[in-house]
Amino acid sequence: MSNEPSNSTVLVGVIGGSGLYNLGGLTVNPETPWGYPSSPITIASLPPGIPIAFLARHGTQHTYSPSSVPARANIAALKSIGVKAILAFSAVGSLREDIKPGDFIIPSQIIDRTKGIRPASFFEGTSVVAHAGFGDPFDGKLTSWLMQEVRKSLKEKNVDLHVDKCVVCMEGPQFSTRAESTMYRQWGGDIINMSVLPEAKLAREAELSYALIATATDYDSWRPNEAAVTAADVVKTLKKNADISRHVAAVVLTDLHAAVAEGGILTDSIGCMRSAIVRPAKSPEDIRKLHYILPEYFPVLS
Ligand SMILES: CSC[C@H]1O[C@H](OP(=O)(O)O)[C@H](O)[C@@H]1O
Ligand SMILES: Nc1ncnc2[nH]cnc12
């Protein structure tokens, strides 16, 4: 029997952020060793019958604050149903004049300003020590593929796309002070959110290709003569951005599924943890747990 993925295999997962809570379809809700994902995963069927998994990062009723999103369960659940590449959406503040509310951004770098309160590794609490490479936090091949395709899909809607930008991930839930917002600009930050970490780190540990499509909702708080950002400012732009995100998803996902099935896009992610594991599992429980995300390195002998 062939192990080649067919058109009926789920290969691409979409994580929807603030404002993007569904794509429609049948649902599954796998319990992982790290608990349940933030929402049941819906399997939407795109013409011509391509299955795409969708998960709402904050839950379908926006129940989870950025610090409490069960990111390990989310990534593990997507991997458990066969997903190999994740396209994540996120509402972000802009730290640059030329990135206007309503613009789309595909970043290539991250500055971590979370506070260490979010579980950020699948190996935490186990006997395994592993150091995933994270110099390039987004998958380069997936990001390059998306740049072309997303740009085409946004042209029809007259929306600008910025690429190769740096996203600052802050803890929240409060927004930044004016001093912090100004400092992030000096550090080289271009956009800011509260959600890309630990999601991107966990995708790397699970050997999944991961890229972010960010949608700007506001100018954060660095502009001296303008009011600082409020949640109301963000919410004002969310619906329009979510509608355009759905358009982008509808245009790119069928071809992305085909590119993932062909495999070339995955060559940097598959196998990336092989040399990252510096201490193997010391207990059958740890092997069983880690088998869920990395079965090749943690085989369960029956
Ligand atoms: C609703 S304002 C702050 C909130 O919005 C973004 O969410 P997401 O990335 O899931 O779209 C940001 O990261 C914060 O979590
Ligand atoms: N200004 C901002 N800061 C952090 N996260 C955001 N999400 C949307 N706008 C944001």
Tab-separated table of C-alpha atoms and ligand atoms in Angstrom:
chain	number	residue	atom	x	y	z
A	1	MET	CA	0.000	0.000	0.000
A	2	SER	CA	1.319	3.501	-0.816
A	3	ASN	CA	2.242	5.942	1.964
A	4	GLU	CA	1.846	8.894	-0.416
A	5	PRO	CA	-0.643	11.486	0.880
A	6	SER	CA	-3.868	11.520	-1.118
A	7	ASN	CA	-6.358	14.320	-1.674
A	8	SER	CA	-8.377	13.020	1.282
A	9	THR	CA	-5.502	13.402	3.809
A	10	VAL	CA	-5.500	16.510	6.010
A	11	LEU	CA	-2.085	18.138	5.472
A	12	VAL	CA	-2.643	21.837	6.156
A	13	GLY	CA	-3.918	23.351	9.394
A	14	VAL	CA	-5.129	26.919	9.820
A	15	ILE	CA	-5.032	28.633	13.216
A	16	GLY	CA	-7.461	31.530	13.333
A	17	GLY	CA	-6.761	34.440	15.654
A	18	SER	CA	-8.884	37.294	17.002
A	19	GLY	CA	-11.887	37.798	14.722
A	20	LEU	CA	-11.283	34.611	12.699
A	21	TYR	CA	-13.220	31.909	14.521
A	22	ASN	CA	-14.321	29.435	11.813
A	23	LEU	CA	-14.031	28.216	8.226
A	24	GLY	CA	-16.945	25.731	8.497
A	25	GLY	CA	-16.957	21.909	8.263
A	26	LEU	CA	-17.126	18.731	10.373
A	27	THR	CA	-15.422	18.748	13.784
A	28	VAL	CA	-13.014	16.493	15.699
A	29	ASN	CA	-11.779	17.122	19.231
A	30	PRO	CA	-8.725	14.980	20.053
A	31	GLU	CA	-7.554	14.798	23.680
A	32	THR	CA	-3.745	15.110	23.663
A	33	PRO	CA	-1.254	14.383	26.480
A	34	TRP	CA	-1.375	18.186	27.008
A	35	GLY	CA	-5.179	18.333	27.227
A	36	TYR	CA	-7.806	19.475	24.725
A	37	PRO	CA	-7.158	22.143	22.067
A	38	SER	CA	-8.685	25.600	22.502
A	39	SER	CA	-11.488	24.655	20.102
A	40	PRO	CA	-12.636	21.504	18.351
A	41	ILE	CA	-10.819	21.218	15.009
A	42	THR	CA	-13.125	21.660	12.034
A	43	ILE	CA	-12.287	19.884	8.813
A	44	ALA	CA	-13.447	22.091	5.968
A	45	SER	CA	-13.671	20.635	2.480
A	46	LEU	CA	-12.367	22.976	-0.210
A	47	PRO	CA	-13.203	22.400	-3.858
A	48	PRO	CA	-12.259	19.834	-5.224
A	49	GLY	CA	-12.749	18.032	-1.894
A	50	ILE	CA	-9.457	19.032	-0.235
A	51	PRO	CA	-9.689	18.699	3.583
A	52	ILE	CA	-8.271	21.607	5.608
A	53	ALA	CA	-8.122	21.650	9.428
A	54	PHE	CA	-9.141	24.808	11.288
A	55	LEU	CA	-8.638	25.641	14.953
A	56	ALA	CA	-9.685	28.855	16.768
A	57	ARG	CA	-6.700	29.953	18.899
A	58	HIS	CA	-8.795	31.705	21.542
A	59	GLY	CA	-11.749	29.287	21.275
A	60	THR	CA	-14.821	29.949	19.117
A	61	GLN	CA	-16.239	32.271	21.810
A	62	HIS	CA	-12.833	33.924	22.488
A	63	THR	CA	-12.613	32.217	25.909
A	64	TYR	CA	-8.799	32.022	26.143
A	65	SER	CA	-6.660	35.100	26.822
A	66	PRO	CA	-3.301	35.077	24.979
A	67	SER	CA	-1.450	33.870	28.116
A	68	SER	CA	-3.856	30.958	28.681
A	69	VAL	CA	-4.136	29.547	25.136
A	70	PRO	CA	-3.386	25.765	25.388
A	71	ALA	CA	-0.728	26.043	22.671
A	72	ARG	CA	0.815	22.591	23.307
A	73	ALA	CA	-2.568	20.885	22.953
A	74	ASN	CA	-3.316	22.954	19.825
A	75	ILE	CA	-0.108	22.000	18.026
A	76	ALA	CA	-0.208	18.371	19.236
A	77	ALA	CA	-3.857	17.985	18.154
A	78	LEU	CA	-3.134	19.338	14.669
A	79	LYS	CA	-0.146	17.005	14.306
A	80	SER	CA	-2.206	14.028	15.538
A	81	ILE	CA	-4.703	14.377	12.678
A	82	GLY	CA	-1.937	14.446	10.041
A	83	VAL	CA	-1.231	18.173	9.608
A	84	LYS	CA	2.267	18.926	8.278
A	85	ALA	CA	2.063	22.681	7.658
A	86	ILE	CA	0.340	25.405	9.679
A	87	LEU	CA	-0.870	28.722	8.402
A	88	ALA	CA	-1.544	30.931	11.430
A	89	PHE	CA	-3.436	34.223	11.351
A	90	SER	CA	-2.926	36.988	13.908
A	91	ALA	CA	-4.208	40.501	14.557
A	92	VAL	CA	-1.223	42.773	15.243
A	93	GLY	CA	-0.387	46.355	16.123
A	94	SER	CA	1.849	48.293	13.715
A	95	LEU	CA	5.144	49.792	14.890
A	96	ARG	CA	5.815	51.424	11.505
A	97	GLU	CA	4.092	54.334	9.754
A	98	ASP	CA	4.035	52.497	6.390
A	99	ILE	CA	2.258	49.435	7.867
A	100	LYS	CA	-1.302	50.763	8.010
A	101	PRO	CA	-4.315	49.238	9.789
A	102	GLY	CA	-5.813	46.854	7.213
A	103	ASP	CA	-2.414	45.870	5.756
A	104	PHE	CA	-1.215	42.224	5.767
A	105	ILE	CA	2.274	41.185	6.883
A	106	ILE	CA	4.248	37.938	6.562
A	107	PRO	CA	7.017	38.256	9.181
A	108	SER	CA	10.358	36.434	9.179
A	109	GLN	CA	11.611	37.211	12.701
A	110	ILE	CA	10.311	37.325	16.297
A	111	ILE	CA	11.396	39.171	19.462
A	112	ASP	CA	10.203	37.295	22.555
A	113	ARG	CA	8.724	39.572	25.215
A	114	THR	CA	6.569	36.910	26.882
A	115	LYS	CA	7.266	36.476	30.592
A	116	GLY	CA	7.990	32.746	30.934
A	117	ILE	CA	4.506	31.937	32.260
A	118	ARG	CA	3.355	30.022	29.156
A	119	PRO	CA	4.433	26.380	28.829
A	120	ALA	CA	6.733	26.707	25.814
A	121	SER	CA	8.142	23.217	25.211
A	122	PHE	CA	6.758	19.697	24.792
A	123	PHE	CA	9.795	18.443	26.736
A	124	GLU	CA	9.006	20.513	29.839
A	125	GLY	CA	8.253	18.173	32.755
A	126	THR	CA	9.826	15.138	31.035
A	127	SER	CA	13.269	13.523	31.311
A	128	VAL	CA	14.139	14.634	27.767
A	129	VAL	CA	16.433	17.605	27.110
A	130	ALA	CA	16.134	19.038	23.594
A	131	HIS	CA	17.179	22.329	22.005
A	132	ALA	CA	15.268	23.093	18.812
A	133	GLY	CA	16.934	25.494	16.372
A	134	PHE	CA	14.914	28.725	16.249
A	135	GLY	CA	17.217	31.228	14.486
A	136	ASP	CA	14.684	31.353	11.658
A	137	PRO	CA	11.434	31.018	13.610
A	138	PHE	CA	9.148	30.708	10.568
A	139	ASP	CA	9.584	28.009	7.955
A	140	GLY	CA	11.533	29.665	5.120
A	141	LYS	CA	10.130	27.527	2.307
A	142	LEU	CA	6.520	27.883	3.425
A	143	THR	CA	6.989	31.637	3.956
A	144	SER	CA	8.505	32.121	0.467
A	145	TRP	CA	5.685	30.118	-1.107
A	146	LEU	CA	3.079	32.208	0.735
A	147	MET	CA	4.634	35.574	-0.174
A	148	GLN	CA	3.888	35.032	-3.876
A	149	GLU	CA	0.444	33.496	-3.433
A	150	VAL	CA	-0.846	35.832	-0.721
A	151	ARG	CA	0.355	38.901	-2.655
A	152	LYS	CA	-1.683	37.761	-5.694
A	153	SER	CA	-4.789	37.136	-3.581
A	154	LEU	CA	-4.526	40.559	-1.872
A	155	LYS	CA	-4.065	42.455	-5.132
A	156	GLU	CA	-7.715	41.786	-6.052
A	157	LYS	CA	-8.756	43.392	-2.758
A	158	ASN	CA	-6.350	46.349	-3.014
A	159	VAL	CA	-4.648	45.388	0.245
A	160	ASP	CA	-0.887	45.955	0.785
A	161	LEU	CA	1.364	43.078	1.853
A	162	HIS	CA	4.649	43.607	3.755
A	163	VAL	CA	7.199	40.811	3.984
A	164	ASP	CA	10.400	40.074	5.897
A	165	LYS	CA	9.269	41.951	9.027
A	166	CYS	CA	9.921	41.390	12.730
A	167	VAL	CA	7.038	40.638	15.131
A	168	VAL	CA	7.379	41.438	18.846
A	169	CYS	CA	5.396	38.980	20.987
A	170	MET	CA	4.437	40.547	24.324
A	171	GLU	CA	2.757	38.865	27.290
A	172	GLY	CA	-0.267	41.125	27.727
A	173	PRO	CA	-3.116	41.122	28.428
A	174	GLN	CA	-2.591	44.885	28.845
A	175	PHE	CA	-1.243	46.723	25.805
A	176	SER	CA	2.292	48.246	25.844
A	177	THR	CA	3.180	51.575	27.398
A	178	ARG	CA	4.253	54.362	25.055
A	179	ALA	CA	7.859	53.880	26.272
A	180	GLU	CA	7.773	50.139	25.487
A	181	SER	CA	6.192	50.724	22.099
A	182	THR	CA	8.945	53.270	21.249
A	183	MET	CA	11.646	50.882	22.511
A	184	TYR	CA	10.365	48.009	20.328
A	185	ARG	CA	10.752	50.267	17.275
A	186	GLN	CA	14.368	50.979	18.297
A	187	TRP	CA	14.945	47.229	18.684
A	188	GLY	CA	13.825	46.646	15.081
A	189	GLY	CA	10.271	45.464	15.765
A	190	ASP	CA	7.788	46.177	12.950
A	191	ILE	CA	4.568	44.694	14.354
A	192	ILE	CA	3.388	43.461	17.762
A	193	ASN	CA	1.059	40.750	19.006
A	194	MET	CA	0.507	38.488	22.039
A	195	SER	CA	0.093	35.137	20.285
A	196	VAL	CA	2.887	33.978	17.994
A	197	LEU	CA	4.776	32.460	20.945
A	198	PRO	CA	4.991	29.746	22.106
A	199	GLU	CA	2.939	28.579	19.073
A	200	ALA	CA	5.856	28.952	16.612
A	201	LYS	CA	8.317	27.247	19.012
A	202	LEU	CA	5.996	24.304	19.557
A	203	ALA	CA	5.390	23.882	15.830
A	204	ARG	CA	9.180	23.672	15.385
A	205	GLU	CA	9.462	21.051	18.155
A	206	ALA	CA	6.699	19.025	16.488
A	207	GLU	CA	8.525	19.291	13.108
A	208	LEU	CA	5.646	21.200	11.507
A	209	SER	CA	6.197	23.931	8.905
A	210	TYR	CA	4.733	27.107	10.401
A	211	ALA	CA	4.142	30.574	8.930
A	212	LEU	CA	2.195	33.605	10.119
A	213	ILE	CA	-0.113	35.897	8.204
A	214	ALA	CA	-0.462	39.003	10.358
A	215	THR	CA	-3.187	41.584	9.842
A	216	ALA	CA	-2.612	45.097	11.198
A	217	THR	CA	-5.431	46.525	13.304
A	218	ASP	CA	-3.844	49.641	14.919
A	219	TYR	CA	-0.697	51.736	15.412
A	220	ASP	CA	-0.054	50.557	18.974
A	221	SER	CA	1.121	53.441	21.235
A	222	TRP	CA	4.335	54.929	19.815
A	223	ARG	CA	2.888	57.893	17.873
A	224	PRO	CA	3.443	60.946	20.111
A	225	ASN	CA	0.421	62.997	19.002
A	226	GLU	CA	-2.062	60.134	18.673
A	227	ALA	CA	-4.108	58.265	21.262
A	228	ALA	CA	-2.621	54.984	22.556
A	229	VAL	CA	-4.222	51.760	21.277
A	230	THR	CA	-7.392	50.416	22.913
A	231	ALA	CA	-9.234	47.122	22.452
A	232	ALA	CA	-12.022	49.107	20.764
A	233	ASP	CA	-9.541	50.274	18.071
A	234	VAL	CA	-8.538	46.658	17.425
A	235	VAL	CA	-12.122	45.396	17.283
A	236	LYS	CA	-13.043	48.129	14.747
A	237	THR	CA	-10.641	46.680	12.144
A	238	LEU	CA	-10.990	42.981	13.061
A	239	LYS	CA	-14.065	42.133	11.004
A	240	LYS	CA	-12.769	43.586	7.738
A	241	ASN	CA	-9.370	41.915	8.276
A	242	ALA	CA	-11.063	38.585	9.062
A	243	ASP	CA	-13.153	38.802	5.856
A	244	ILE	CA	-9.997	39.394	3.817
A	245	SER	CA	-8.204	36.585	5.701
A	246	ARG	CA	-11.026	34.214	4.656
A	247	HIS	CA	-10.583	35.363	1.046
A	248	VAL	CA	-6.807	34.712	1.260
A	249	ALA	CA	-7.439	31.281	2.797
A	250	ALA	CA	-9.963	30.386	0.086
A	251	VAL	CA	-7.535	31.409	-2.670
A	252	VAL	CA	-4.310	29.818	-1.375
A	253	LEU	CA	-5.259	26.683	0.567
A	254	THR	CA	-5.971	24.268	-2.298
A	255	ASP	CA	-2.605	25.019	-3.911
A	256	LEU	CA	-0.877	24.940	-0.515
A	257	HIS	CA	-2.302	21.456	0.103
A	258	ALA	CA	-0.876	20.364	-3.268
A	259	ALA	CA	2.532	21.915	-2.488
A	260	VAL	CA	2.626	20.171	0.906
A	261	ALA	CA	1.560	16.843	-0.636
A	262	GLU	CA	4.373	17.205	-3.184
A	263	GLY	CA	6.713	17.574	-0.190
A	264	GLY	CA	9.359	20.097	-1.291
A	265	ILE	CA	7.995	22.734	1.077
A	266	LEU	CA	8.547	20.443	4.098
A	267	THR	CA	12.218	19.583	3.704
A	268	ASP	CA	13.428	21.998	6.418
A	269	SER	CA	10.849	20.946	9.039
A	270	ILE	CA	10.804	17.152	8.712
A	271	GLY	CA	13.824	15.749	10.562
A	272	CYS	CA	14.764	19.072	12.211
A	273	MET	CA	14.515	17.626	15.757
A	274	ARG	CA	16.733	14.601	15.090
A	275	SER	CA	19.919	16.315	16.297
A	276	ALA	CA	18.123	18.591	18.793
A	277	ILE	CA	17.517	15.858	21.361
A	278	VAL	CA	20.555	15.805	23.684
A	279	ARG	CA	19.137	13.549	26.431
A	280	PRO	CA	16.787	10.694	25.507
A	281	ALA	CA	13.644	9.721	27.410
A	282	LYS	CA	14.297	7.921	30.691
A	283	SER	CA	10.821	6.563	31.378
A	284	PRO	CA	8.131	4.672	29.440
A	285	GLU	CA	5.622	7.424	30.390
A	286	ASP	CA	7.788	10.097	28.744
A	287	ILE	CA	8.219	7.945	25.633
A	288	ARG	CA	4.445	7.431	25.407
A	289	LYS	CA	3.785	11.154	25.835
A	290	LEU	CA	6.365	12.323	23.292
A	291	HIS	CA	5.407	9.542	20.851
A	292	TYR	CA	2.242	11.605	20.303
A	293	ILE	CA	4.190	14.410	18.567
A	294	LEU	CA	7.464	12.760	17.487
A	295	PRO	CA	6.762	9.018	16.951
A	296	GLU	CA	9.987	8.506	14.967
A	297	TYR	CA	12.246	9.526	17.860
A	298	PHE	CA	10.045	8.104	20.629
A	299	PRO	CA	8.878	4.716	19.307
A	300	VAL	CA	6.448	2.763	21.477
A	301	LEU	CA	7.277	-0.915	21.251
A	302	SER	CA	4.189	-3.125	21.376
B	1	LIG	C1	-7.843	41.490	20.608
B	1	LIG	S1	-6.442	42.489	20.945
B	1	LIG	C2	-5.062	41.487	21.378
B	1	LIG	C3	-5.053	40.070	20.856
B	1	LIG	O1	-5.243	40.115	19.450
B	1	LIG	C4	-4.259	39.282	18.848
B	1	LIG	O2	-4.778	37.966	18.855
B	1	LIG	P1	-4.442	36.903	17.721
B	1	LIG	O3	-2.960	36.913	17.546
B	1	LIG	O4	-4.922	35.596	18.227
B	1	LIG	O5	-5.157	37.362	16.472
B	1	LIG	C5	-3.061	39.499	19.769
B	1	LIG	O6	-2.036	38.548	19.583
B	1	LIG	C6	-3.684	39.460	21.113
B	1	LIG	O7	-3.806	38.124	21.563
B	2	LIG	N1	-1.202	46.911	19.627
B	2	LIG	C1	-1.222	45.601	19.860
B	2	LIG	N2	-0.411	45.058	20.800
B	2	LIG	C2	-0.436	43.713	21.030
B	2	LIG	N3	-1.247	42.862	20.383
B	2	LIG	C3	-2.072	43.364	19.463
B	2	LIG	N4	-2.977	42.771	18.663
B	2	LIG	C4	-3.537	43.720	17.911
B	2	LIG	N5	-3.030	44.934	18.188
B	2	LIG	C5	-2.104	44.742	19.163
